[in-house]
mmCIF file of C-alpha atoms in Angstrom:
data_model
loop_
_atom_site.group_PDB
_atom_site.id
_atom_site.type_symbol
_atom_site.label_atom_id
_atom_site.label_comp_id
_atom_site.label_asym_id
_atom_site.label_seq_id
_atom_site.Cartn_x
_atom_site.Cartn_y
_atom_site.Cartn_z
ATOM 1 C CA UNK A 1 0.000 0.000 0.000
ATOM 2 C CA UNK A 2 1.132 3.679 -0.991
ATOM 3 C CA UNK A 3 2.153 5.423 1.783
ATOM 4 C CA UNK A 4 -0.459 8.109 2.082
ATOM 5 C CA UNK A 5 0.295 11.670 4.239
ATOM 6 C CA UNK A 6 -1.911 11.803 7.313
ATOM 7 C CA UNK A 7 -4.872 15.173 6.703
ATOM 8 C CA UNK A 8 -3.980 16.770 9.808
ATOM 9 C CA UNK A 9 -7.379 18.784 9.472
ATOM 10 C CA UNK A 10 -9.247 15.665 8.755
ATOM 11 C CA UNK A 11 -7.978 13.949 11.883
ATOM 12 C CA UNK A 12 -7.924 17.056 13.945
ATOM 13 C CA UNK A 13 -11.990 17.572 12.909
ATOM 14 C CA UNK A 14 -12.769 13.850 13.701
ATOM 15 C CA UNK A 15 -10.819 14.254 17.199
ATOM 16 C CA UNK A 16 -13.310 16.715 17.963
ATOM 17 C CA UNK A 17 -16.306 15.500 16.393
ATOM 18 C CA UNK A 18 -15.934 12.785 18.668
ATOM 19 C CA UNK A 19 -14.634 14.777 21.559
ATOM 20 C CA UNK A 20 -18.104 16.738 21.225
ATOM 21 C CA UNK A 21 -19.828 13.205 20.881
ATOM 22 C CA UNK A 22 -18.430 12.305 24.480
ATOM 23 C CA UNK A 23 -19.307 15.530 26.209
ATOM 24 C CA UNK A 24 -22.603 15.112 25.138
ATOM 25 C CA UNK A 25 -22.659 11.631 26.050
ATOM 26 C CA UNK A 26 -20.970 13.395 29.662
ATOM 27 C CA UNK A 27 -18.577 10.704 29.340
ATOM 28 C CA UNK A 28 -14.260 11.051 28.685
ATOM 29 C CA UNK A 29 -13.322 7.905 26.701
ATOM 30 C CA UNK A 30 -9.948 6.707 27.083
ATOM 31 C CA UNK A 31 -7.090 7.129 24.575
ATOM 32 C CA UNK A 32 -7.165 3.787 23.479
ATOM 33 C CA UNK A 33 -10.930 3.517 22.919
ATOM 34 C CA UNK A 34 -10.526 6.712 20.899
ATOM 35 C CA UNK A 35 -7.726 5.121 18.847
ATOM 36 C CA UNK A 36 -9.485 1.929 18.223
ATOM 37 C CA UNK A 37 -12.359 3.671 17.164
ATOM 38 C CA UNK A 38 -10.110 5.713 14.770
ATOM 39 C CA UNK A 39 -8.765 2.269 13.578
ATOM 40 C CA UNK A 40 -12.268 1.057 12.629
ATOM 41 C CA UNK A 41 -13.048 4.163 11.352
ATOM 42 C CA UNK A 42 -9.743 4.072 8.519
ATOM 43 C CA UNK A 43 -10.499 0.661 7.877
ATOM 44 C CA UNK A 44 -14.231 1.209 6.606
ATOM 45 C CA UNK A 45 -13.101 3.882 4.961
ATOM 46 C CA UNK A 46 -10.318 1.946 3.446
ATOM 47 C CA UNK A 47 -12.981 -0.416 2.151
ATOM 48 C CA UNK A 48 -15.630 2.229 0.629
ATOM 49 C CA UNK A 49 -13.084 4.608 -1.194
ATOM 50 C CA UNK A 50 -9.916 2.652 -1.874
ATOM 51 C CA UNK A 51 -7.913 4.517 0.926
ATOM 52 C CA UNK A 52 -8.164 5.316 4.423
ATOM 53 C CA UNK A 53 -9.754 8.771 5.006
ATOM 54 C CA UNK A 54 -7.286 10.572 7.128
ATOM 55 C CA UNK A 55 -4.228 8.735 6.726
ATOM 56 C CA UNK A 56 -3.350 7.565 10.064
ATOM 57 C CA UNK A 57 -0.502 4.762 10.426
ATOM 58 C CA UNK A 58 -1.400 2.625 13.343
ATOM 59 C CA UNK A 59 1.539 0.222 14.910
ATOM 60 C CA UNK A 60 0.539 -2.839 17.168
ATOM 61 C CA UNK A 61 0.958 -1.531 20.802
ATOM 62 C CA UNK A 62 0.315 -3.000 24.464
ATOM 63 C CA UNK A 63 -3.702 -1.751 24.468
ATOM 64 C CA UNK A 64 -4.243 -1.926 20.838
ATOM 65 C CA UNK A 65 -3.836 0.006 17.506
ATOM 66 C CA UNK A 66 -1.467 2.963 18.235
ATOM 67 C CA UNK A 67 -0.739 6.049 16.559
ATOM 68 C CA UNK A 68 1.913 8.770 17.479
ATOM 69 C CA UNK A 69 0.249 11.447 15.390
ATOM 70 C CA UNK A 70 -3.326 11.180 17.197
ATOM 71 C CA UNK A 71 -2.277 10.580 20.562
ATOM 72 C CA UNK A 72 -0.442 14.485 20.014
ATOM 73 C CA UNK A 73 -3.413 15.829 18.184
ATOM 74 C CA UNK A 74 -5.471 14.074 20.968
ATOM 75 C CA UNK A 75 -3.475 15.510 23.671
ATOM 76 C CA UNK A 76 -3.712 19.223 21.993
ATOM 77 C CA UNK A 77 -7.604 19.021 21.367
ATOM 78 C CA UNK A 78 -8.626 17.884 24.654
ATOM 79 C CA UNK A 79 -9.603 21.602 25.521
ATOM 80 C CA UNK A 80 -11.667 21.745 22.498
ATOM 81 C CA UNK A 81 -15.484 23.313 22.851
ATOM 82 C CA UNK A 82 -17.504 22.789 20.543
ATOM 83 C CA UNK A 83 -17.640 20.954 16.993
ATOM 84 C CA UNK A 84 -18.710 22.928 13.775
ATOM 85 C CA UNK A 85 -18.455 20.854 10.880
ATOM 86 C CA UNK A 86 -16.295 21.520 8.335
ATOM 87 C CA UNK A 87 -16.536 21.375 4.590
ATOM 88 C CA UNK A 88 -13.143 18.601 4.971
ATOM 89 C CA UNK A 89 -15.261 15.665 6.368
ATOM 90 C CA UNK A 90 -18.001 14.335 4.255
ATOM 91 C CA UNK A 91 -21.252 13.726 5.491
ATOM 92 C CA UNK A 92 -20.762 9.811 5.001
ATOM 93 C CA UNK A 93 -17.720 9.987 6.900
ATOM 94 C CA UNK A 94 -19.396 11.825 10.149
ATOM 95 C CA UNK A 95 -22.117 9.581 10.015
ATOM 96 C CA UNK A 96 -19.373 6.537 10.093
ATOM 97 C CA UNK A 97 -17.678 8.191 13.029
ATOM 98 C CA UNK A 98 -20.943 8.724 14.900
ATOM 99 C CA UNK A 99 -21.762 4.766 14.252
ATOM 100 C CA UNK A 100 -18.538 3.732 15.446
ATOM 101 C CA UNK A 101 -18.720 5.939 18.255
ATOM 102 C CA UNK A 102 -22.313 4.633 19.726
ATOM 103 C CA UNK A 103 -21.339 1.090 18.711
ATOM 104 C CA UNK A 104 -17.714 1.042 20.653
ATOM 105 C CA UNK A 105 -18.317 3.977 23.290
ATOM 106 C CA UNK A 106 -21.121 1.733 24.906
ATOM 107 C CA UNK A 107 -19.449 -1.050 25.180
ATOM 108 C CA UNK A 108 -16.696 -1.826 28.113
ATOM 109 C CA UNK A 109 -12.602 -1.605 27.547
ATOM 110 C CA UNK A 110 -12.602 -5.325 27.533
ATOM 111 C CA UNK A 111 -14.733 -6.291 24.784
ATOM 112 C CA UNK A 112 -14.086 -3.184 22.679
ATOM 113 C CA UNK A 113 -9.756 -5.251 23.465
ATOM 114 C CA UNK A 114 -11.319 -8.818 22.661
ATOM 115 C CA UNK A 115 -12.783 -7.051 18.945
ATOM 116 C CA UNK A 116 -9.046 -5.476 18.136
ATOM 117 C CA UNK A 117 -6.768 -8.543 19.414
ATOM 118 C CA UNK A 118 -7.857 -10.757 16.593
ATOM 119 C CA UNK A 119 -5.409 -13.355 14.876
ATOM 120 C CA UNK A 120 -4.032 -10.826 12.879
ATOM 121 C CA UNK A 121 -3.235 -7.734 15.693
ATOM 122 C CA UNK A 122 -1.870 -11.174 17.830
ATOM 123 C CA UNK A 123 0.550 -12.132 14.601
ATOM 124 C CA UNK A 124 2.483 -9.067 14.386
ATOM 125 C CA UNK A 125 5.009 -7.928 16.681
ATOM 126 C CA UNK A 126 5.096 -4.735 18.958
ATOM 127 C CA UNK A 127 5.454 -1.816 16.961
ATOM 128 C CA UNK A 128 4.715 -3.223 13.242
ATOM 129 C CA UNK A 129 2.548 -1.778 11.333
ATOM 130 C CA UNK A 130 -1.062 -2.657 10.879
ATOM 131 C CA UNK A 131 -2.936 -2.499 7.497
ATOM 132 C CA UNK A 132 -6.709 -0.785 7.677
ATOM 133 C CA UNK A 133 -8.363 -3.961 5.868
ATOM 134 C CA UNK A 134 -7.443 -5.748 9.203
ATOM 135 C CA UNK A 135 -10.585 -4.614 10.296
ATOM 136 C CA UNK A 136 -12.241 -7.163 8.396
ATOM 137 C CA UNK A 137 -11.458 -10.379 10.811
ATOM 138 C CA UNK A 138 -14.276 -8.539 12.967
ATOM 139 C CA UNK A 139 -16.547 -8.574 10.559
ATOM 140 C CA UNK A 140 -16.472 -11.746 8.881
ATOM 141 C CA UNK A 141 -17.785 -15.068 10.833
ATOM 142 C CA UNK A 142 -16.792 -18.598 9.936
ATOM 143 C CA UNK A 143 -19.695 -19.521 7.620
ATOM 144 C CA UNK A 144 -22.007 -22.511 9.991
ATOM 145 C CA UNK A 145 -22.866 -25.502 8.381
ATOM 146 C CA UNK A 146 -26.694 -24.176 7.551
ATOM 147 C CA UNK A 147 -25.325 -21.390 5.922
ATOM 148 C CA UNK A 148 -23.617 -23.300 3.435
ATOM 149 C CA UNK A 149 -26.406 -26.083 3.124
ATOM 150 C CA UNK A 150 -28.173 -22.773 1.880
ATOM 151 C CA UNK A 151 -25.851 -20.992 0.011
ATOM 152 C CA UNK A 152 -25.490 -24.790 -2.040
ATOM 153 C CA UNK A 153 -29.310 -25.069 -2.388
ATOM 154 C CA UNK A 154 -29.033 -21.204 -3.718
ATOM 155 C CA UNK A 155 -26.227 -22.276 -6.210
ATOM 156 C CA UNK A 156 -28.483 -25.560 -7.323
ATOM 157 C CA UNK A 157 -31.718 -23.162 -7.823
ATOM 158 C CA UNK A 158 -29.155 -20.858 -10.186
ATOM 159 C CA UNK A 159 -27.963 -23.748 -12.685
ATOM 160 C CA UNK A 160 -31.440 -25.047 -12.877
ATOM 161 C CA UNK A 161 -32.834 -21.412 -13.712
ATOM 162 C CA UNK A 162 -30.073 -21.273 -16.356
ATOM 163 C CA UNK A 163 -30.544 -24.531 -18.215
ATOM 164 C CA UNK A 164 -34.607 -23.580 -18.176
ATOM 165 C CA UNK A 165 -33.692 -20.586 -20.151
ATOM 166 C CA UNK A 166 -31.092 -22.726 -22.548
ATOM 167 C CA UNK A 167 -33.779 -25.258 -23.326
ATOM 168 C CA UNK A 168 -36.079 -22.731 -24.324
#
């Protein structure tokens, strides 16, 4: 993947979109949660548009997905008061950072971990790199045995369509 420049607006206007999020919410989220939400967030993005959003590089750390570059814009933006969108994030991509935010604020530091220490975040090393489309080990299941008796009866149902339309 091309190494892309991180949009130091972009990132600093999702910071505090979702720094106004928690005070609403009257709640602080931790660093990590933030990041890890961040992480999802470049990932999706990755996936609709070809590249992540903002442009963060997250490395494997103790907590989770780790980057240098939010944790200072993080630190700086704390103080922030209110957000006033901006014409640099879309409206798809504050609506993404909203979802990710009600999904992963709700839910405790422990399972929000258990969703970001998959096979893959476990395979690398402290301090590699991790790719956006990592993401995608949370979203995709092991297909059960019913699924695949109907995805097979689905299939059958196809071919027979198709040879009805040869024969006539």
């Amino acid at each position: 993947m091309k190494r892309q420049k991180v949009n130091k607006t972009k990132l600093e206007e999702a910071l505090r979109y979702l720094i106004s999020l928690e005070k609403a919410k009257g709640k602080k989220l931790s660093e990590t949660h933030l990041m890890k939400i961040l992480w999802f967030y470049e990932g999706l993005s990755y996936l609709i548009t070809g590249k992540p959003s903002i442009g963060i590089r997250f490395t494997k750390h103790d907590y989770g997905p780790f980057s240098k570059v939010v944790k200072e814009t993080l630190k700086e933006l704390r103080s922030a008061k209110e957000y006033k969108p901006k014409s640099s994030l879309k409206d798809w991509e504050i609506k993404l950072l909203r979802l990710l935010f009600v999904k992963l604020s709700s839910k405790p530091a422990k399972f929000v971990s258990e969703i970001t220490h998959g096979k893959y975040y476990n395979a690398k090393k402290h301090g590699d790199r991790l790719h956006p489309l990592a993401i995608l080990e949370y979203f995709v299941e092991k297909p059960s045995e019913e699924d695949k008796k109907r995805a097979l009866e689905a299939y059958k149902r196809f071919k027979e369509r198709r040879l009805e339309k040869k024969l006539f």
